[in-house]
C-alpha cells in the first residue's frame, strides 16, 4: 500500500543519511546548521520520525554528492545525474 511505501522510503532515507554522515565523519550539528534546523530535528530525520522538505532534501543530496533517489531508497546507485 502507499502508506507502507512511504514508511519504507523514510526508513531508507534515515539509514542512508546516517551512513553517509558517519562515512564523511560529519557531526549532526554541522548538518543541522546547514539545514537551518535543530540537532533534535535532524536526529528525527535519521531515526525516520520526520523527513525534510524538498529544499532540505536537495541540500543534503548536494552536501553528500548523491542523488535524491539514492537518499529515498529508489536506487542503490548514489551517483547524481549532473
GROMACS .gro file of C-alpha atoms in nm:
model
   82
    1UNK     CA    1   0.000   0.000   0.000
    2UNK     CA    2   0.100   0.364  -0.035
    3UNK     CA    3   0.145   0.405   0.341
    4UNK     CA    4   0.386   0.110   0.359
    5UNK     CA    5   0.577   0.257   0.066
    6UNK     CA    6   0.612   0.593   0.239
    7UNK     CA    7   0.728   0.426   0.562
    8UNK     CA    8   0.983   0.221   0.369
    9UNK     CA    9   1.116   0.536   0.199
   10UNK     CA   10   1.150   0.713   0.534
   11UNK     CA   11   1.342   0.416   0.676
   12UNK     CA   12   1.573   0.411   0.373
   13UNK     CA   13   1.624   0.784   0.398
   14UNK     CA   14   1.715   0.780   0.768
   15UNK     CA   15   1.954   0.489   0.743
   16UNK     CA   16   2.122   0.624   0.430
   17UNK     CA   17   2.152   0.970   0.582
   18UNK     CA   18   2.317   0.828   0.892
   19UNK     CA   19   2.554   0.608   0.690
   20UNK     CA   20   2.660   0.900   0.470
   21UNK     CA   21   2.714   1.125   0.771
   22UNK     CA   22   2.924   0.866   0.953
   23UNK     CA   23   3.128   0.786   0.642
   24UNK     CA   24   3.211   1.154   0.600
   25UNK     CA   25   3.262   1.190   0.978
   26UNK     CA   26   3.024   1.485   0.990
   27UNK     CA   27   2.871   1.585   1.325
   28UNK     CA   28   2.492   1.605   1.339
   29UNK     CA   29   2.523   1.969   1.439
   30UNK     CA   30   2.704   2.054   1.115
   31UNK     CA   31   2.418   1.916   0.909
   32UNK     CA   32   2.154   2.072   1.135
   33UNK     CA   33   2.323   2.411   1.089
   34UNK     CA   34   2.343   2.358   0.712
   35UNK     CA   35   1.970   2.288   0.705
   36UNK     CA   36   1.876   2.564   0.950
   37UNK     CA   37   1.716   2.320   1.195
   38UNK     CA   38   1.782   2.200   1.548
   39UNK     CA   39   2.001   1.899   1.619
   40UNK     CA   40   1.695   1.721   1.760
   41UNK     CA   41   1.501   1.775   1.438
   42UNK     CA   42   1.799   1.642   1.241
   43UNK     CA   43   1.807   1.336   1.467
   44UNK     CA   44   1.443   1.277   1.378
   45UNK     CA   45   1.547   1.259   1.013
   46UNK     CA   46   1.800   0.986   1.088
   47UNK     CA   47   1.554   0.792   1.304
   48UNK     CA   48   1.280   0.809   1.039
   49UNK     CA   49   1.043   1.008   1.262
   50UNK     CA   50   1.049   1.306   1.025
   51UNK     CA   51   1.161   1.387   0.676
   52UNK     CA   52   1.296   1.710   0.531
   53UNK     CA   53   1.111   1.939   0.294
   54UNK     CA   54   1.231   1.935  -0.065
   55UNK     CA   55   1.480   2.220  -0.011
   56UNK     CA   56   1.641   2.029   0.275
   57UNK     CA   57   1.648   1.710   0.072
   58UNK     CA   58   1.826   1.889  -0.213
   59UNK     CA   59   2.076   2.044   0.031
   60UNK     CA   60   2.152   1.704   0.184
   61UNK     CA   61   2.195   1.540  -0.156
   62UNK     CA   62   2.426   1.821  -0.269
   63UNK     CA   63   2.629   1.810   0.052
   64UNK     CA   64   2.698   1.437   0.016
   65UNK     CA   65   2.714   1.437  -0.366
   66UNK     CA   66   2.438   1.179  -0.405
   67UNK     CA   67   2.103   1.174  -0.581
   68UNK     CA   68   1.771   1.233  -0.411
   69UNK     CA   69   1.661   0.894  -0.546
   70UNK     CA   70   1.951   0.735  -0.359
   71UNK     CA   71   1.857   0.909  -0.033
   72UNK     CA   72   1.496   0.797  -0.074
   73UNK     CA   73   1.592   0.435  -0.142
   74UNK     CA   74   1.462   0.440  -0.501
   75UNK     CA   75   1.804   0.332  -0.631
   76UNK     CA   76   2.117   0.180  -0.486
   77UNK     CA   77   2.337   0.395  -0.712
   78UNK     CA   78   2.439   0.713  -0.527
   79UNK     CA   79   2.552   0.897  -0.842
   80UNK     CA   80   2.378   1.216  -0.943
   81UNK     CA   81   2.262   1.294  -1.296
   82UNK     CA   82   2.462   1.614  -1.336
   0.00000   0.00000   0.00000
